[in-house]
Amino acid sequence: MKPTNETLELLNRHVSVRQYLDKPVSDGQLAAIIEAGQMASTSSSVQAYTVIAVTDPALKAKLSALSGNQAYIVQCPVFLVWCADLYRLRESSAPHLQGAESYEDTTENLIVATVDVALAAQNAAVAAESLGLGIVYIGGIRNHIAEVSGLLGLPELVYPVFGMCLGYPAGASGLRPRLPLEAVLHHNSYQAETTVEQVKVYDEITRDYMRERTGGQKDTPWSEMMAGRLAKPDRLHMKEFLLQKGFMQQ
C-alpha cells in the first residue's frame, strides 16, 4: 500500500492555473513563497538564480506579447521570471581570485544554474499551492528571449529560463494524467523496452482524457502530440543567445 499524507496529497493535486481572480498576492505571501524556493537543493550552495517579480501592468502586457500573447500573464497579480544567474557568482568571486582564471562560463555551470532555477521554482510552486494560490509555468518567455532579457535589464551571464504566473485560481482545473510509473521508474538499469511499451498504455489513457476534455472532438494520443512537437523547429535562437550572453564558452 502506498503511503499518503498532507504533503503527498497536495503534490498530487497539482494543476496548471490559467485563470486568476482579481485578488492581490501580499508581499508576505510572496516573500514566504520565494524563501521556500530558496530552501531547495542547490549545487555546492551556488544558488545560481534570481527571481524577478513583475506586478506592473504595462510590463506584464509587454511580456505577454513577447510570450505568445498568453492572457493569463496579464491577468495574474504577480508574474515571476525565473532566471539562471552566474553574473552574481562571477562578480562576488572575482575579488578572491586575485587574477586567477575563472570558469563561470562553462557549459557545466550553465547546467548547474538551470537546474538550480528549476529546483527552486518547483519548491516555490508547492509553497504557493499550500497557501491556496495557483501557478502555471510559462516557457513562452523564451520565444523572444533577447527582447525579454533587454526589457528586464538582465546582465551578462543571466538568462530567463521560464516565467510563472502566480495568483488565486478562478475556477477548478482538471488533473492531467501522467505517464505510468513503470515508464518513469526503472530499477538498477534503464529499461528501454519497458519505457516504450508503457507509452502504448499511456496513449490509451490520453485518448480518453482528450475525448473527455474536448467533448469527443479530439482523441489525440500522447505519442502523436509529442511527434508534432519534435517535428517543429522550436526556439532555434537559444544557442546563439546563450553564447552571446557569455554562457557555454568552455
PDB file of N, CA and C in Angstrom, residues 5-18 20 82 118 121-138 162-167 169 171-178 202 209 213:
ATOM      1  N   ASN A   5      -0.036  11.318   2.896  1.00  0.00           N
ATOM      2  CA  ASN A   5      -0.052  12.343   3.942  1.00  0.00           C
ATOM      3  C   ASN A   5      -0.436  13.658   3.285  1.00  0.00           C
ATOM      4  N   GLU A   6      -0.487  14.706   4.075  1.00  0.00           N
ATOM      5  CA  GLU A   6      -0.958  16.002   3.570  1.00  0.00           C
ATOM      6  C   GLU A   6      -0.072  16.531   2.440  1.00  0.00           C
ATOM      7  N   THR A   7       1.233  16.343   2.573  1.00  0.00           N
ATOM      8  CA  THR A   7       2.153  16.835   1.541  1.00  0.00           C
ATOM      9  C   THR A   7       1.969  16.085   0.237  1.00  0.00           C
ATOM     10  N   LEU A   8       1.866  14.764   0.309  1.00  0.00           N
ATOM     11  CA  LEU A   8       1.663  13.967  -0.899  1.00  0.00           C
ATOM     12  C   LEU A   8       0.339  14.308  -1.576  1.00  0.00           C
ATOM     13  N   GLU A   9      -0.677  14.520  -0.774  1.00  0.00           N
ATOM     14  CA  GLU A   9      -1.986  14.878  -1.338  1.00  0.00           C
ATOM     15  C   GLU A   9      -1.916  16.223  -2.063  1.00  0.00           C
ATOM     16  N   LEU A  10      -1.198  17.190  -1.477  1.00  0.00           N
ATOM     17  CA  LEU A  10      -1.033  18.489  -2.119  1.00  0.00           C
ATOM     18  C   LEU A  10      -0.300  18.346  -3.452  1.00  0.00           C
ATOM     19  N   LEU A  11       0.781  17.586  -3.462  1.00  0.00           N
ATOM     20  CA  LEU A  11       1.560  17.395  -4.684  1.00  0.00           C
ATOM     21  C   LEU A  11       0.733  16.718  -5.768  1.00  0.00           C
ATOM     22  N   ASN A  12      -0.070  15.764  -5.378  1.00  0.00           N
ATOM     23  CA  ASN A  12      -0.859  15.000  -6.349  1.00  0.00           C
ATOM     24  C   ASN A  12      -2.098  15.744  -6.841  1.00  0.00           C
ATOM     25  N   ARG A  13      -2.380  16.908  -6.253  1.00  0.00           N
ATOM     26  CA  ARG A  13      -3.494  17.736  -6.721  1.00  0.00           C
ATOM     27  C   ARG A  13      -3.042  18.830  -7.683  1.00  0.00           C
ATOM     28  N   HIS A  14      -1.761  18.876  -7.992  1.00  0.00           N
ATOM     29  CA  HIS A  14      -1.238  19.980  -8.804  1.00  0.00           C
ATOM     30  C   HIS A  14      -1.894  20.054 -10.184  1.00  0.00           C
ATOM     31  N   VAL A  15      -2.307  21.253 -10.536  1.00  0.00           N
ATOM     32  CA  VAL A  15      -2.795  21.543 -11.887  1.00  0.00           C
ATOM     33  C   VAL A  15      -2.238  22.903 -12.305  1.00  0.00           C
ATOM     34  N   SER A  16      -2.115  23.107 -13.608  1.00  0.00           N
ATOM     35  CA  SER A  16      -1.729  24.422 -14.119  1.00  0.00           C
ATOM     36  C   SER A  16      -2.954  25.338 -14.100  1.00  0.00           C
ATOM     37  N   VAL A  17      -2.764  26.547 -13.593  1.00  0.00           N
ATOM     38  CA  VAL A  17      -3.864  27.505 -13.454  1.00  0.00           C
ATOM     39  C   VAL A  17      -3.703  28.600 -14.498  1.00  0.00           C
ATOM     40  N   ARG A  18      -4.719  28.772 -15.322  1.00  0.00           N
ATOM     41  CA  ARG A  18      -4.661  29.754 -16.396  1.00  0.00           C
ATOM     42  C   ARG A  18      -5.749  30.822 -16.307  1.00  0.00           C
ATOM     43  N   TYR A  20      -7.249  33.637 -13.249  1.00  0.00           N
ATOM     44  CA  TYR A  20      -6.976  34.138 -11.902  1.00  0.00           C
ATOM     45  C   TYR A  20      -8.011  35.164 -11.457  1.00  0.00           C
ATOM     46  N   TRP A  82      11.903  33.530 -13.662  1.00  0.00           N
ATOM     47  CA  TRP A  82      12.968  32.761 -13.010  1.00  0.00           C
ATOM     48  C   TRP A  82      14.190  32.742 -13.923  1.00  0.00           C
ATOM     49  N   ALA A 118      15.224  25.474 -11.675  1.00  0.00           N
ATOM     50  CA  ALA A 118      14.080  24.562 -11.717  1.00  0.00           C
ATOM     51  C   ALA A 118      13.739  24.022 -10.336  1.00  0.00           C
ATOM     52  N   ALA A 121      12.176  26.872  -8.256  1.00  0.00           N
ATOM     53  CA  ALA A 121      10.841  27.233  -8.744  1.00  0.00           C
ATOM     54  C   ALA A 121       9.801  26.200  -8.329  1.00  0.00           C
ATOM     55  N   GLN A 122      10.161  24.929  -8.396  1.00  0.00           N
ATOM     56  CA  GLN A 122       9.171  23.917  -8.025  1.00  0.00           C
ATOM     57  C   GLN A 122       8.894  23.936  -6.523  1.00  0.00           C
ATOM     58  N   ASN A 123       9.910  24.197  -5.710  1.00  0.00           N
ATOM     59  CA  ASN A 123       9.662  24.406  -4.280  1.00  0.00           C
ATOM     60  C   ASN A 123       8.673  25.554  -4.080  1.00  0.00           C
ATOM     61  N   ALA A 124       8.900  26.642  -4.818  1.00  0.00           N
ATOM     62  CA  ALA A 124       8.036  27.814  -4.702  1.00  0.00           C
ATOM     63  C   ALA A 124       6.616  27.495  -5.155  1.00  0.00           C
ATOM     64  N   ALA A 125       6.493  26.699  -6.206  1.00  0.00           N
ATOM     65  CA  ALA A 125       5.167  26.325  -6.706  1.00  0.00           C
ATOM     66  C   ALA A 125       4.387  25.555  -5.645  1.00  0.00           C
ATOM     67  N   VAL A 126       5.047  24.611  -4.991  1.00  0.00           N
ATOM     68  CA  VAL A 126       4.386  23.830  -3.940  1.00  0.00           C
ATOM     69  C   VAL A 126       4.017  24.736  -2.768  1.00  0.00           C
ATOM     70  N   ALA A 127       4.918  25.648  -2.416  1.00  0.00           N
ATOM     71  CA  ALA A 127       4.629  26.587  -1.331  1.00  0.00           C
ATOM     72  C   ALA A 127       3.403  27.437  -1.674  1.00  0.00           C
ATOM     73  N   ALA A 128       3.332  27.912  -2.909  1.00  0.00           N
ATOM     74  CA  ALA A 128       2.197  28.731  -3.336  1.00  0.00           C
ATOM     75  C   ALA A 128       0.892  27.946  -3.227  1.00  0.00           C
ATOM     76  N   GLU A 129       0.905  26.705  -3.687  1.00  0.00           N
ATOM     77  CA  GLU A 129      -0.310  25.892  -3.645  1.00  0.00           C
ATOM     78  C   GLU A 129      -0.718  25.583  -2.203  1.00  0.00           C
ATOM     79  N   SER A 130       0.251  25.485  -1.314  1.00  0.00           N
ATOM     80  CA  SER A 130      -0.077  25.248   0.096  1.00  0.00           C
ATOM     81  C   SER A 130      -0.791  26.446   0.718  1.00  0.00           C
ATOM     82  N   LEU A 131      -0.637  27.623   0.099  1.00  0.00           N
ATOM     83  CA  LEU A 131      -1.286  28.848   0.577  1.00  0.00           C
ATOM     84  C   LEU A 131      -2.599  29.127  -0.159  1.00  0.00           C
ATOM     85  N   GLY A 132      -3.026  28.192  -0.984  1.00  0.00           N
ATOM     86  CA  GLY A 132      -4.268  28.370  -1.716  1.00  0.00           C
ATOM     87  C   GLY A 132      -4.120  29.109  -3.030  1.00  0.00           C
ATOM     88  N   LEU A 133      -2.890  29.374  -3.437  1.00  0.00           N
ATOM     89  CA  LEU A 133      -2.626  30.039  -4.705  1.00  0.00           C
ATOM     90  C   LEU A 133      -2.418  29.000  -5.805  1.00  0.00           C
ATOM     91  N   GLY A 134      -2.351  29.454  -7.034  1.00  0.00           N
ATOM     92  CA  GLY A 134      -2.096  28.574  -8.162  1.00  0.00           C
ATOM     93  C   GLY A 134      -1.015  29.153  -9.054  1.00  0.00           C
ATOM     94  N   ILE A 135      -0.430  28.292  -9.891  1.00  0.00           N
ATOM     95  CA  ILE A 135       0.651  28.733 -10.784  1.00  0.00           C
ATOM     96  C   ILE A 135       0.508  28.060 -12.146  1.00  0.00           C
ATOM     97  N   VAL A 136       1.158  28.646 -13.125  1.00  0.00           N
ATOM     98  CA  VAL A 136       1.400  27.959 -14.388  1.00  0.00           C
ATOM     99  C   VAL A 136       2.763  28.438 -14.889  1.00  0.00           C
ATOM    100  N   TYR A 137       3.576  27.487 -15.332  1.00  0.00           N
ATOM    101  CA  TYR A 137       4.884  27.828 -15.890  1.00  0.00           C
ATOM    102  C   TYR A 137       4.713  28.373 -17.309  1.00  0.00           C
ATOM    103  N   ILE A 138       5.546  29.336 -17.677  1.00  0.00           N
ATOM    104  CA  ILE A 138       5.475  29.967 -18.997  1.00  0.00           C
ATOM    105  C   ILE A 138       6.832  29.835 -19.689  1.00  0.00           C
ATOM    106  N   PHE A 162      12.238  30.522 -17.451  1.00  0.00           N
ATOM    107  CA  PHE A 162      10.786  30.430 -17.645  1.00  0.00           C
ATOM    108  C   PHE A 162      10.108  31.465 -16.762  1.00  0.00           C
ATOM    109  N   GLY A 163       8.853  31.715 -17.071  1.00  0.00           N
ATOM    110  CA  GLY A 163       8.032  32.558 -16.221  1.00  0.00           C
ATOM    111  C   GLY A 163       7.096  31.698 -15.392  1.00  0.00           C
ATOM    112  N   MET A 164       6.437  32.326 -14.436  1.00  0.00           N
ATOM    113  CA  MET A 164       5.465  31.629 -13.590  1.00  0.00           C
ATOM    114  C   MET A 164       4.364  32.612 -13.194  1.00  0.00           C
ATOM    115  N   CYS A 165       3.168  32.360 -13.675  1.00  0.00           N
ATOM    116  CA  CYS A 165       2.019  33.145 -13.210  1.00  0.00           C
ATOM    117  C   CYS A 165       1.678  32.721 -11.792  1.00  0.00           C
ATOM    118  N   LEU A 166       1.319  33.685 -10.965  1.00  0.00           N
ATOM    119  CA  LEU A 166       1.010  33.411  -9.567  1.00  0.00           C
ATOM    120  C   LEU A 166      -0.225  34.202  -9.161  1.00  0.00           C
ATOM    121  N   GLY A 167      -1.188  33.507  -8.551  1.00  0.00           N
ATOM    122  CA  GLY A 167      -2.387  34.184  -8.088  1.00  0.00           C
ATOM    123  C   GLY A 167      -3.421  33.199  -7.590  1.00  0.00           C
ATOM    124  N   PRO A 169      -6.640  31.002  -7.997  1.00  0.00           N
ATOM    125  CA  PRO A 169      -7.337  30.386  -9.138  1.00  0.00           C
ATOM    126  C   PRO A 169      -8.788  30.849  -9.251  1.00  0.00           C
ATOM    127  N   GLY A 171     -11.831  29.289 -10.531  1.00  0.00           N
ATOM    128  CA  GLY A 171     -12.397  28.030 -11.008  1.00  0.00           C
ATOM    129  C   GLY A 171     -11.401  26.888 -10.909  1.00  0.00           C
ATOM    130  N   ALA A 172     -11.921  25.683 -11.033  1.00  0.00           N
ATOM    131  CA  ALA A 172     -11.109  24.478 -10.888  1.00  0.00           C
ATOM    132  C   ALA A 172     -10.638  23.978 -12.241  1.00  0.00           C
ATOM    133  N   SER A 173      -9.459  23.378 -12.264  1.00  0.00           N
ATOM    134  CA  SER A 173      -8.925  22.743 -13.467  1.00  0.00           C
ATOM    135  C   SER A 173      -8.838  21.242 -13.235  1.00  0.00           C
ATOM    136  N   GLY A 174      -8.965  20.475 -14.314  1.00  0.00           N
ATOM    137  CA  GLY A 174      -8.884  19.023 -14.190  1.00  0.00           C
ATOM    138  C   GLY A 174      -7.447  18.532 -14.151  1.00  0.00           C
ATOM    139  N   LEU A 175      -7.248  17.418 -13.462  1.00  0.00           N
ATOM    140  CA  LEU A 175      -5.923  16.807 -13.401  1.00  0.00           C
ATOM    141  C   LEU A 175      -5.582  16.182 -14.748  1.00  0.00           C
ATOM    142  N   ARG A 176      -4.398  16.426 -15.220  1.00  0.00           N
ATOM    143  CA  ARG A 176      -3.933  15.831 -16.474  1.00  0.00           C
ATOM    144  C   ARG A 176      -3.157  14.562 -16.140  1.00  0.00           C
ATOM    145  N   PRO A 177      -3.499  13.433 -16.734  1.00  0.00           N
ATOM    146  CA  PRO A 177      -2.810  12.184 -16.386  1.00  0.00           C
ATOM    147  C   PRO A 177      -1.344  12.209 -16.784  1.00  0.00           C
ATOM    148  N   ARG A 178      -0.528  11.558 -15.988  1.00  0.00           N
ATOM    149  CA  ARG A 178       0.906  11.442 -16.251  1.00  0.00           C
ATOM    150  C   ARG A 178       1.238  10.044 -16.775  1.00  0.00           C
ATOM    151  N   TYR A 202      -0.136   4.521 -21.981  1.00  0.00           N
ATOM    152  CA  TYR A 202      -0.417   5.944 -21.749  1.00  0.00           C
ATOM    153  C   TYR A 202      -1.197   6.565 -22.909  1.00  0.00           C
ATOM    154  N   TYR A 209      -8.644  10.895 -22.032  1.00  0.00           N
ATOM    155  CA  TYR A 209      -8.587  12.225 -21.426  1.00  0.00           C
ATOM    156  C   TYR A 209      -8.956  13.302 -22.434  1.00  0.00           C
ATOM    157  N   ARG A 213     -12.061  15.891 -22.348  1.00  0.00           N
ATOM    158  CA  ARG A 213     -11.733  17.319 -22.272  1.00  0.00           C
ATOM    159  C   ARG A 213     -12.355  18.107 -23.420  1.00  0.00           C
TER     160      ARG A 213
END
